Tab-separated table of C-alpha atoms in Angstrom:
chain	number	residue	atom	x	y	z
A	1	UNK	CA	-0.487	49.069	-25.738
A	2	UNK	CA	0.862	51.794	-23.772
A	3	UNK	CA	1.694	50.463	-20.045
A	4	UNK	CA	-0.531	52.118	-17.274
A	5	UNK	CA	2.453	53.686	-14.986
A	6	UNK	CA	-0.184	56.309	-12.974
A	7	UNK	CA	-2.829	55.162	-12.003
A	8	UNK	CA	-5.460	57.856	-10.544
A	9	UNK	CA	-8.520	55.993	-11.419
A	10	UNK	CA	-11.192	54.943	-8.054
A	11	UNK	CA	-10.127	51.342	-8.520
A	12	UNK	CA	-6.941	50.815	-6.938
A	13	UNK	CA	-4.881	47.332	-5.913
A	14	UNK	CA	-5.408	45.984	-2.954
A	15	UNK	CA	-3.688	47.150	0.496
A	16	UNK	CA	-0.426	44.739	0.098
A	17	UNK	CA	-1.574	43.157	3.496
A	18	UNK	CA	-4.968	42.601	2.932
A	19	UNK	CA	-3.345	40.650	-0.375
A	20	UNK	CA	-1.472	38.164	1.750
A	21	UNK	CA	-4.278	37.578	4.028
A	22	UNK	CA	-6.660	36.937	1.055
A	23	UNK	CA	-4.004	34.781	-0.473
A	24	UNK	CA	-3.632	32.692	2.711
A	25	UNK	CA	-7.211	32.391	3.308
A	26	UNK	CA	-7.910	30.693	-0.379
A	27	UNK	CA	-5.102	28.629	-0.243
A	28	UNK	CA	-5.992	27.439	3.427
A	29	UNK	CA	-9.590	26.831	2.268
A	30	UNK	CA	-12.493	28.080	5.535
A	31	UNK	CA	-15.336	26.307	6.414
A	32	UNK	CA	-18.399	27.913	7.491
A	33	UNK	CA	-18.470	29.567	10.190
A	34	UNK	CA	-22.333	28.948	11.196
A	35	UNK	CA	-21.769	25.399	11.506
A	36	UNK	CA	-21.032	23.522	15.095
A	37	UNK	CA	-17.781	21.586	13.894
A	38	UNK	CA	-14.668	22.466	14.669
A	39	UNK	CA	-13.876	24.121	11.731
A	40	UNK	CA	-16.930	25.740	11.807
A	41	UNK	CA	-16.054	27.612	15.314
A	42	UNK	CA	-12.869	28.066	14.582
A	43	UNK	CA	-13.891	29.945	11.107
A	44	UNK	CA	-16.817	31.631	13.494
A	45	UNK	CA	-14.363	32.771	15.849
A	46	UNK	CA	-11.837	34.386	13.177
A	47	UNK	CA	-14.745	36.191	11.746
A	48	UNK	CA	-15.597	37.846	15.418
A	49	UNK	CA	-11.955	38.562	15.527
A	50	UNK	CA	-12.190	40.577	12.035
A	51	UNK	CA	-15.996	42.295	12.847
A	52	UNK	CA	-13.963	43.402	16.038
A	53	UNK	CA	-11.210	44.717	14.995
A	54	UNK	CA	-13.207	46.837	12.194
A	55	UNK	CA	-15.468	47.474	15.040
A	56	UNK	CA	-12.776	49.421	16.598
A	57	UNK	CA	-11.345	50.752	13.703
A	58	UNK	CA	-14.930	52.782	13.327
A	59	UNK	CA	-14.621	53.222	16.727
A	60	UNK	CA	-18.244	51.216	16.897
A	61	UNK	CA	-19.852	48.651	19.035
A	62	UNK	CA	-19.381	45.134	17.797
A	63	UNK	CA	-22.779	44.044	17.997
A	64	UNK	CA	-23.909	47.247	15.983
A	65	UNK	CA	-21.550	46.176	13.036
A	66	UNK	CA	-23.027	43.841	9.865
A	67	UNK	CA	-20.870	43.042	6.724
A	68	UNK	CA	-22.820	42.572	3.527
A	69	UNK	CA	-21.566	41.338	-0.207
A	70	UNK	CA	-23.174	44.299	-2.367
A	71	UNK	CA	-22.881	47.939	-1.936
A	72	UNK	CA	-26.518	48.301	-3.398
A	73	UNK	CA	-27.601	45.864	-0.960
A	74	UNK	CA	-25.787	47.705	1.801
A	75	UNK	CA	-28.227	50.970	0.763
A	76	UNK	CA	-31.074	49.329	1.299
A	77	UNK	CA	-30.067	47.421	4.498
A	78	UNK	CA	-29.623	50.977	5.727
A	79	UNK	CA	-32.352	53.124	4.090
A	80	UNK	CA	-35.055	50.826	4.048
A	81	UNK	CA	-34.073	49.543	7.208
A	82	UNK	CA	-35.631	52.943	8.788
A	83	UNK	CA	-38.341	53.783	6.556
A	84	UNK	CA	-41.786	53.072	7.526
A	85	UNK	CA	-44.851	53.758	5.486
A	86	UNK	CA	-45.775	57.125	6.519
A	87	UNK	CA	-42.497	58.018	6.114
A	88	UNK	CA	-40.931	60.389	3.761
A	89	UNK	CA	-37.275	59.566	2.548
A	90	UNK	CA	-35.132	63.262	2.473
A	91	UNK	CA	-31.945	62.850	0.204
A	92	UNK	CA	-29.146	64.868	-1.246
A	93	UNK	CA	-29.446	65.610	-5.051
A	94	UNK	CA	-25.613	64.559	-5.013
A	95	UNK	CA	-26.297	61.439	-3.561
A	96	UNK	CA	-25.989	57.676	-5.187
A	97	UNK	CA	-27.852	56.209	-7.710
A	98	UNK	CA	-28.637	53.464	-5.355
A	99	UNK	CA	-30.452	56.384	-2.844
A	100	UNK	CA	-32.214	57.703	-5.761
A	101	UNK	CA	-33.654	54.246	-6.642
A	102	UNK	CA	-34.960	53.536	-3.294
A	103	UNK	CA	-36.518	56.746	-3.371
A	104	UNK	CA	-38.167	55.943	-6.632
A	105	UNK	CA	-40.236	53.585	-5.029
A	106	UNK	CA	-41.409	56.014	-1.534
A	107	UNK	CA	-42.714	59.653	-0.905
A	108	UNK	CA	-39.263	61.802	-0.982
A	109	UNK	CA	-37.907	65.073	-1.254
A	110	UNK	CA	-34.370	65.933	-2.962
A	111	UNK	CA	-32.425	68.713	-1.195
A	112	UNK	CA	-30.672	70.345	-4.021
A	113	UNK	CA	-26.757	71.013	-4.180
A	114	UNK	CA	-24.845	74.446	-4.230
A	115	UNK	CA	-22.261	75.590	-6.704
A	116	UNK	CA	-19.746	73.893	-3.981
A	117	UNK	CA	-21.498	70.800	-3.912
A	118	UNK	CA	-22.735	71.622	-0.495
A	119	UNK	CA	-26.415	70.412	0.058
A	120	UNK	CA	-28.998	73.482	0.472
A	121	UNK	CA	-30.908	72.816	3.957
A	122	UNK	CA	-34.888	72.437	3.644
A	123	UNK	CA	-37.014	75.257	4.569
A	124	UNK	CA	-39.327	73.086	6.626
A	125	UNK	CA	-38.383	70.818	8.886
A	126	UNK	CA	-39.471	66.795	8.417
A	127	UNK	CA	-39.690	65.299	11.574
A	128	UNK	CA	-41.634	62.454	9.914
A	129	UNK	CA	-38.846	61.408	7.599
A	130	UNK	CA	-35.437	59.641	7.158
A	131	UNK	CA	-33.040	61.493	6.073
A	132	UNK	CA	-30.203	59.661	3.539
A	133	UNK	CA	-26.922	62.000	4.282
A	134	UNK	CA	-23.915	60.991	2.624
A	135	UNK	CA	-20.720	62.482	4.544
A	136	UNK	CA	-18.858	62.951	1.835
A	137	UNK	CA	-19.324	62.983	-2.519
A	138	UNK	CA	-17.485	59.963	-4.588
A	139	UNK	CA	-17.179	61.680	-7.288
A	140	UNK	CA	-16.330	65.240	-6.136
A	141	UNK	CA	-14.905	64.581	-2.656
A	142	UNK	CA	-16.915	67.455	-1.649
A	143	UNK	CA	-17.890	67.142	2.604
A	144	UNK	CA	-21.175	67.987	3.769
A	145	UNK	CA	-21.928	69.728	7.010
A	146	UNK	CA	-24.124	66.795	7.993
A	147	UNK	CA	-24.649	68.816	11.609
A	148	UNK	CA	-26.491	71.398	9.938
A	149	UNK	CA	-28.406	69.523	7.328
A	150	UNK	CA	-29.765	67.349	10.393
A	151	UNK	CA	-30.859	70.153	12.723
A	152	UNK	CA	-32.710	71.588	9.200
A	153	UNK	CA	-34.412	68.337	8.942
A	154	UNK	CA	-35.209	67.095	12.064
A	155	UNK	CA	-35.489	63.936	12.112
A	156	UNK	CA	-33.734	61.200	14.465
A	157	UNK	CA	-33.819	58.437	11.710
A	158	UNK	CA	-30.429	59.126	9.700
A	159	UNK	CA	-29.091	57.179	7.339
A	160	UNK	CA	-25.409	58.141	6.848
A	161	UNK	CA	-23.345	56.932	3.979
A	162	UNK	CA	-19.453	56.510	4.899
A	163	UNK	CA	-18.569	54.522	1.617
A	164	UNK	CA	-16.459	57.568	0.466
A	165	UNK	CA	-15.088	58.829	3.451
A	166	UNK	CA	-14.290	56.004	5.040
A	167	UNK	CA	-11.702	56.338	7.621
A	168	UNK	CA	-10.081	59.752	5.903
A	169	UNK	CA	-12.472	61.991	8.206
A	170	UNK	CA	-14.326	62.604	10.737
A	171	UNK	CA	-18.028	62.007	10.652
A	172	UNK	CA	-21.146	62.780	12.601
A	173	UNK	CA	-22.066	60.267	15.509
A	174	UNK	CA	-25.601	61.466	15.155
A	175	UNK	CA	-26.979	58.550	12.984
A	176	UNK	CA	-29.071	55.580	13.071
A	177	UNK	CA	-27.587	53.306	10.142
A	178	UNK	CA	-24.320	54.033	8.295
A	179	UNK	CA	-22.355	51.720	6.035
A	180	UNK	CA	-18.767	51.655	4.995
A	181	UNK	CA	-17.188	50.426	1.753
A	182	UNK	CA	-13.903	48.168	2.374
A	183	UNK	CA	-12.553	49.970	-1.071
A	184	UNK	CA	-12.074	53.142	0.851
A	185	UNK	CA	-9.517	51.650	2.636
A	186	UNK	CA	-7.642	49.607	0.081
A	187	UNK	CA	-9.564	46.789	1.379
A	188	UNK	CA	-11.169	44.600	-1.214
A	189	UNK	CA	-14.498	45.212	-3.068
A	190	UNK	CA	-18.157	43.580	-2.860
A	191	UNK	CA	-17.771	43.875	0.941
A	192	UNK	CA	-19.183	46.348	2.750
A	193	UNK	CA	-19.928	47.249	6.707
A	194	UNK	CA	-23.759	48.284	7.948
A	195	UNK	CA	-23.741	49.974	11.331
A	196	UNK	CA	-26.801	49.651	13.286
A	197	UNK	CA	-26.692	52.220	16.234
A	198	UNK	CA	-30.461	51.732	17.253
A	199	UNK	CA	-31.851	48.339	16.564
A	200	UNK	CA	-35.680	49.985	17.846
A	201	UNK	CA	-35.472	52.186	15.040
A	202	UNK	CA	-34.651	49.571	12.719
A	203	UNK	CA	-36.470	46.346	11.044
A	204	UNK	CA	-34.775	44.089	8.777
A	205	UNK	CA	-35.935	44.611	5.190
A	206	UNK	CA	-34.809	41.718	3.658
A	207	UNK	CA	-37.662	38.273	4.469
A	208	UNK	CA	-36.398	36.850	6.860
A	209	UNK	CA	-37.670	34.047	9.489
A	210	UNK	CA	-35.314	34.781	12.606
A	211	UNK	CA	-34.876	38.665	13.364
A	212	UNK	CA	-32.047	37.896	15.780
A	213	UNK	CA	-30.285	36.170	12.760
A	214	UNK	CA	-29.513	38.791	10.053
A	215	UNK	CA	-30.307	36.660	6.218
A	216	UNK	CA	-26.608	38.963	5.063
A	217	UNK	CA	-23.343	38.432	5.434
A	218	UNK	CA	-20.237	38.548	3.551
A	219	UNK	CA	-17.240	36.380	2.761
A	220	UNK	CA	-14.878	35.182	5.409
A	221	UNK	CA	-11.700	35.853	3.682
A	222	UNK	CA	-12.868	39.310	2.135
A	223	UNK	CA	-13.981	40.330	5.619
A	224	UNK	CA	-10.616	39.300	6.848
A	225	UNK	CA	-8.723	40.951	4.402
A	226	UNK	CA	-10.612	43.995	4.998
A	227	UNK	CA	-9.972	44.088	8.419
A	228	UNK	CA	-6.165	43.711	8.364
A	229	UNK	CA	-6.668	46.357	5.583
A	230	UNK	CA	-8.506	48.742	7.422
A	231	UNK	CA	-5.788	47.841	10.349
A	232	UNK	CA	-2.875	49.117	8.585
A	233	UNK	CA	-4.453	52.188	6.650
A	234	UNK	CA	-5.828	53.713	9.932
A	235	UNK	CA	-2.127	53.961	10.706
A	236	UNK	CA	-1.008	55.363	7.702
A	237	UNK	CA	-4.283	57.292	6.836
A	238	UNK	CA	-3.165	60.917	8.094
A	239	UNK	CA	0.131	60.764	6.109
A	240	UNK	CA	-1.832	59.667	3.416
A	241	UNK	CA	-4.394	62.706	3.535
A	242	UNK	CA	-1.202	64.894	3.960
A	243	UNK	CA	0.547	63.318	0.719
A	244	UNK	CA	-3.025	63.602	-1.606
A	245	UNK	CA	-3.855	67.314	-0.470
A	246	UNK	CA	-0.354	68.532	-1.153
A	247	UNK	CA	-0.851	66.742	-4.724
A	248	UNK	CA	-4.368	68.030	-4.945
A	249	UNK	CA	-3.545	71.753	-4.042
A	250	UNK	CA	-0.488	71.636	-6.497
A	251	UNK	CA	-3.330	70.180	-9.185
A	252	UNK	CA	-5.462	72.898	-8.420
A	253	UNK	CA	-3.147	75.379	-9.019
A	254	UNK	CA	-2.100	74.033	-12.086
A	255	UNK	CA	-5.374	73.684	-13.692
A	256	UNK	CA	-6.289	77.128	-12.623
A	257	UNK	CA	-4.080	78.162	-15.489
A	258	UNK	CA	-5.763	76.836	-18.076
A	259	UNK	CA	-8.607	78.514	-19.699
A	260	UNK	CA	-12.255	77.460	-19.315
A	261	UNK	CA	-11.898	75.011	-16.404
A	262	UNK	CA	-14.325	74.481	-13.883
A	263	UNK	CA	-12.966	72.269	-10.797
A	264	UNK	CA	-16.251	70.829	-8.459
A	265	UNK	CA	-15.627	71.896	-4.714
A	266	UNK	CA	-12.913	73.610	-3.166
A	267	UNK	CA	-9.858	72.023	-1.634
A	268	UNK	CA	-10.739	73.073	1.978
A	269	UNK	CA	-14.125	71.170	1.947
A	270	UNK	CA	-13.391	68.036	0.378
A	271	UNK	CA	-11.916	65.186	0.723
A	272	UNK	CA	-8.252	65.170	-0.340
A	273	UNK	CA	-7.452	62.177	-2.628
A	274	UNK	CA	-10.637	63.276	-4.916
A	275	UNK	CA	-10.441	66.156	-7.469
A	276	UNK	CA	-13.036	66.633	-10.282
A	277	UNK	CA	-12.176	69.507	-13.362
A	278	UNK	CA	-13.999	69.909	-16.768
A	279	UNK	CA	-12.106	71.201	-19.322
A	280	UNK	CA	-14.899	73.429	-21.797
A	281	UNK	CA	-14.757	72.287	-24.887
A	282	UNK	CA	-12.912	69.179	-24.646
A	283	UNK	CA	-15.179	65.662	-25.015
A	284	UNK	CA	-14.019	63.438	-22.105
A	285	UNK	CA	-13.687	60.527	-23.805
A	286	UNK	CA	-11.329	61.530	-26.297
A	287	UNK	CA	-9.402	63.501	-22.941
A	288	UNK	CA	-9.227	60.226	-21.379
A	289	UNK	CA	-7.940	58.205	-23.845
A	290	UNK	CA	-5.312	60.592	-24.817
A	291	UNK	CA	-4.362	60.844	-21.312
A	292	UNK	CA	-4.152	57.090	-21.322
A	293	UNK	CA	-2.200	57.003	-24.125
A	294	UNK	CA	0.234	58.914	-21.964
A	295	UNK	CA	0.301	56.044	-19.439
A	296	UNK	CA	-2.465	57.844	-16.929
A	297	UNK	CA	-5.339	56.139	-16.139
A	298	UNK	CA	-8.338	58.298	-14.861
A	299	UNK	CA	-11.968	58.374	-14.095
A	300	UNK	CA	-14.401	60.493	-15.828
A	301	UNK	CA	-18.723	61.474	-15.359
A	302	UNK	CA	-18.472	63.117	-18.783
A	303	UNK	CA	-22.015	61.734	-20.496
A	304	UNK	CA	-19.922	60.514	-23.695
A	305	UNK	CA	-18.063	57.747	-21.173
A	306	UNK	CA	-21.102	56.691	-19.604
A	307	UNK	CA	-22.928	53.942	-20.717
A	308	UNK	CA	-26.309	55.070	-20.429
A	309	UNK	CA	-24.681	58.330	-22.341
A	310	UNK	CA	-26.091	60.721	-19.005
A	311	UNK	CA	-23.597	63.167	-17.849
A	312	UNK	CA	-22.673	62.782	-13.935
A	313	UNK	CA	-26.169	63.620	-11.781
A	314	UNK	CA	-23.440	64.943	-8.942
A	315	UNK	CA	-21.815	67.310	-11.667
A	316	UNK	CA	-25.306	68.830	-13.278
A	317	UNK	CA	-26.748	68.393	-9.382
A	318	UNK	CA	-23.862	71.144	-8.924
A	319	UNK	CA	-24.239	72.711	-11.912
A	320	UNK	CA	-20.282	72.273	-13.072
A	321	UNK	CA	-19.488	71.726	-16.673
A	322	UNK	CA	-20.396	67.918	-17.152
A	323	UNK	CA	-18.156	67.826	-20.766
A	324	UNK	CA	-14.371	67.604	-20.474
A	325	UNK	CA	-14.815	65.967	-17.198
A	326	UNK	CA	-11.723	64.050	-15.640
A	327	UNK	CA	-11.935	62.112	-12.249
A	328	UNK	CA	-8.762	61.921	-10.106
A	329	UNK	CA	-7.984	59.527	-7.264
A	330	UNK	CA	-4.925	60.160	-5.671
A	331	UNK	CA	-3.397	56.804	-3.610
A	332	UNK	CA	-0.789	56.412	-0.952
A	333	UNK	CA	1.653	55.044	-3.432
A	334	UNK	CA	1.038	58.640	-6.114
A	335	UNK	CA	4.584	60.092	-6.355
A	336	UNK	CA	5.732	63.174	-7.506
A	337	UNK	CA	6.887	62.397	-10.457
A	338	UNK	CA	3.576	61.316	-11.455
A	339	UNK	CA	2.046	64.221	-10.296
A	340	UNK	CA	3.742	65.991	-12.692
A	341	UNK	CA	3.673	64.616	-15.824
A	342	UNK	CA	0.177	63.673	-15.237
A	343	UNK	CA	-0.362	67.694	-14.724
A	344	UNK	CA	2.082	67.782	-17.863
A	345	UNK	CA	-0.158	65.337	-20.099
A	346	UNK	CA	-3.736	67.055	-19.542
A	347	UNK	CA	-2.488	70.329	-20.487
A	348	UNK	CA	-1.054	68.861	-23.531
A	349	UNK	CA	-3.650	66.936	-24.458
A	350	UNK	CA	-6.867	69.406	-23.270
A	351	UNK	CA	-4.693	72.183	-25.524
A	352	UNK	CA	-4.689	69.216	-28.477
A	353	UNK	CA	-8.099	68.894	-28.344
A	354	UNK	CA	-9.561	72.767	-28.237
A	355	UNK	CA	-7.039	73.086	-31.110
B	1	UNK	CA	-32.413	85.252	-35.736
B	2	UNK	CA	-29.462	83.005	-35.788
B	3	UNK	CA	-30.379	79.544	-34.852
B	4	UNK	CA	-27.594	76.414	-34.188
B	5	UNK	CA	-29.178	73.164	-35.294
B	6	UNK	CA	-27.149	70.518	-32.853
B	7	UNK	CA	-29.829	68.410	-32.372
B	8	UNK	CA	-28.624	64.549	-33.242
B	9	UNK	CA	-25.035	65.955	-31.974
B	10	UNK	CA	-23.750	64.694	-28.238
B	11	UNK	CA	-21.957	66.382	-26.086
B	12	UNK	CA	-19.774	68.931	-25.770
B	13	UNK	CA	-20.222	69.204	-29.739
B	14	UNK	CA	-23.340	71.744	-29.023
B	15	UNK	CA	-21.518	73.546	-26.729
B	16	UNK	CA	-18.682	74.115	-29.126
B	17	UNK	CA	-20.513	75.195	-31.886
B	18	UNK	CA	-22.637	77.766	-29.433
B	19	UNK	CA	-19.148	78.961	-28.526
B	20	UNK	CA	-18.086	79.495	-32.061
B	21	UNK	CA	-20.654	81.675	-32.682
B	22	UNK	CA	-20.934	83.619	-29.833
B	23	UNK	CA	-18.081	85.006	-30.328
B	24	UNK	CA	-19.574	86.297	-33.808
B	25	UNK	CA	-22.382	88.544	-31.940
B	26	UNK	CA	-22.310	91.800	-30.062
B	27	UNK	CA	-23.526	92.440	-27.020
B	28	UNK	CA	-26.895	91.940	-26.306
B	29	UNK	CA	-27.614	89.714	-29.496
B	30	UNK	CA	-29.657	86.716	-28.967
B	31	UNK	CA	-29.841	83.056	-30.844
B	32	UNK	CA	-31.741	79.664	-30.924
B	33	UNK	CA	-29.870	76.781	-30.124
B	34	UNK	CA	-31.380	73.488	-30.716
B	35	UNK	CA	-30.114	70.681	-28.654
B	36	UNK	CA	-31.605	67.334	-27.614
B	37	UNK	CA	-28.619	66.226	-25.680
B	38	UNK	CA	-29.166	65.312	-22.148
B	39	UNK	CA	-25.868	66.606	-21.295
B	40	UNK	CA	-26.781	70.346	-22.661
B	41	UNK	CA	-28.595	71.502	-20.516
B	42	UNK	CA	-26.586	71.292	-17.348
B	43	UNK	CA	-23.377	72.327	-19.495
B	44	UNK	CA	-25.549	75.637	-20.242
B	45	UNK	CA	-25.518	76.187	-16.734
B	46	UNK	CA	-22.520	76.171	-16.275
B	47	UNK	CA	-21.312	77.672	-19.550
B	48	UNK	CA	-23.375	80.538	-18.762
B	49	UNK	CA	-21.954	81.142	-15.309
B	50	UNK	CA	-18.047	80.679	-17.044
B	51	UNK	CA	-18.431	82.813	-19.761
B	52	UNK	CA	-20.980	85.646	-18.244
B	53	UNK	CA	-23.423	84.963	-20.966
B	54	UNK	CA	-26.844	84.024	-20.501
B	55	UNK	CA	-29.741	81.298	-21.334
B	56	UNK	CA	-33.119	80.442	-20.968
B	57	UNK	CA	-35.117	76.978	-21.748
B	58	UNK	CA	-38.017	77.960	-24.339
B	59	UNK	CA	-39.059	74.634	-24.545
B	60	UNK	CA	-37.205	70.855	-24.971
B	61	UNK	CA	-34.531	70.656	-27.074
B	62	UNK	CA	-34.756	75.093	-27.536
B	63	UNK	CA	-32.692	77.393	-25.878
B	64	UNK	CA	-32.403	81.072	-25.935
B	65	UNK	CA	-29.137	82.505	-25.568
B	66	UNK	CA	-28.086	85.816	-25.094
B	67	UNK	CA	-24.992	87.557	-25.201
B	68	UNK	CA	-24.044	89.646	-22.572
């Protein structure tokens, strides 16, 4: 087996912090913090310590901040959350699966996605709606101009999703709900943060007996860790963004050398650790194990590496090449070298396979 | 009229074998191509805006592509 020494996949280890905190917790033990004991309010009152210091990481209110277990759940905390039956639901053809599947089950209307990835405002405006925004693509990295998109709809019930974004940019404080995923931060996964801005406009989904006592939560050590991660990579996130568009831009120019490739988004309106290309005439799968083979490991929305064999809905949303398709994350910890002879190893390998 | 068969074939495989025989017509030629892949129809899209050739959908699983 060839040893993974690059790895550019979405998946990435855990912020080296957040590791020792998780460690400590487990080997420590925690009791639960909605109990009376002693341990109980001493558990409760390390968990206020983490919701606030995430709290003011997102530059939120503490009382406006939830932490869930499941990103799906998290969707529907903050979609459903909003909708009411007369409602329609407004979403981005780019969006999540998880969006899409809410919006199976309600009146919507999918706002379809430029060449760029950029969503194309409605016509109409939909006062009587929520509108499902996500700030910025997974897959693509591709930023919307939420701003416009909102004064197009016109609608004050917003759901904004942050999961990709995270801390990297800046995002518009015109929403109602928003959630955050802990991975974008290196923090760890199956934990993510709801942010409630307007508790009128919004009614707990889930049954529930107590509305003043949310039926969600999370894990005390996961939130912890995820809090001392999200502590140390908002101090190292702008070096970070430097280090990943430099890589990305020298990427870009790279792959704009070889024939027949089609690269989603441009550098200047996306986010900078995320870079999409399909490579015509190459089958992903075979692309990324070859590139594997060569010690990379990378992300693709090529059908043929799917498991329901569908090409990526954010790729054919776009209408970019959905064959040949390679995924790249760039992390703090990318170096040069890598860089390189991953740029090295595609171009052998896409060249191999046209052959 | 040439026709491509590629149904039963996933993707890219149609899109390869539209691309080898593209290159066999002139300008303004047309063919069928056949293709019950769920990927093929967004990779015409964008195949089409690559390679300044166009398609249309005649019905599912039929396209209509002509060379420009």
């Amino acid at each position: 087996m060839v040893r993974v020494t690059g790895n550019f996949q979405s998946e990435s280890p855990l912020h080296p912090k957040a590791f020792e905190v998780l460690h400590a917790a487990f080997d420590n033990g925690w009791a639960n913090p909605g109990k009376l004991s002693q341990s109980g309010s001493k558990a409760n009152q390390v968990r206020n310590q983490a919701l606030e210091s995430i709290a003011a990481a997102l530059k939120v209110p503490v009382d406006s901040i939830f932490a869930f277990s499941s990103m799906s759940l998290g969707y529907y905390l903050g979609i459903q959350g909003l909708l009411k039956d007369s409602l329609t639901l407004v979403h981005g053809a780019t969006d999540r699966k998880d969006v899409f599947a809410i919006a199976s089950r309600t009146s919507h209307q999918v706002l379809p996605s430029a060449l760029d990835g950029k969503l194309i405002s409605p016509s109409q405006k939909s006062p009587n709606s929520v509108l499902a925004l996500s700030a910025a693509n997974a897959e693509t990295g591709v930023i919307q101009e939420c701003e416009a998109i909102i004064r197009s709809v016109n609608t004050d019930r917003i759901f904004l999703d942050a999961t990709a974004i995270g801390i990297r940019g800046q995002i518009t404080p015109n929403y109602s709900t928003a959630i955050f995923d802990s991975r974008s931060w290196y923090g760890p996964s199956e934990i993510g943060l709801l942010v409630i801005k307007d508790k009128s406009q919004w009614s707990n989904p889930l049954p529930h007996l107590n509305a003043a006592h949310p039926n969600f939560d999370a894990s005390l050590p996961l939130l912890l860790a995820s809090a001392v991660a999200l502590e140390n990579f908002s101090s190292e996130v702008e070096d970070a963004n430097k280090r990943a568009r430099e890589f990305n831009w020298q990427l870009r120019d790279y792959f704009a050398h070889i024939p027949d490739v089609d690269i989603a988004g441009s550098l200047d309106s996306s986010l900078a650790h995320l870079l999409s290309a399909s490579f015509m005439n190459c089958n992903g799968e075979e692309l990324l194990r070859a590139i594997q083979s060569d010690g990379f490991s990378v992300d693709s929305g090529s059908a043929c590496t799917a498991d329901n064999l569908e090409p990526s809905h954010v790729l054919a949303a776009m209408g970019v090449l959905t064959h040949g398709n390679i995924r790249i994350t760039i992390h703090p910890e990318t170096t040069q070298e890598e860089i390189d002879s991953l740029k090295s190893s595609i171009k052998k390998n896409v060249e191999r396979l046209r052959s | 009229m040439i026709e491509i068969d590629a149904r039963g074939l996933r993707c890219p495989q149609p899109i390869i074998e539209l691309g080898k025989k593209i290159d066999e017509l002139k300008s303004g030629d047309e063919l069928f191509l056949y293709s019950d892949d769920p990927a093929t129809e967004p990779d015409l899209n964008a195949w089409a805006r690559m390679t300044g050739n166009k398609f249309s959908k005649i019905e599912n699983a039929k396209f209509l592509i002509t060379k420009i």
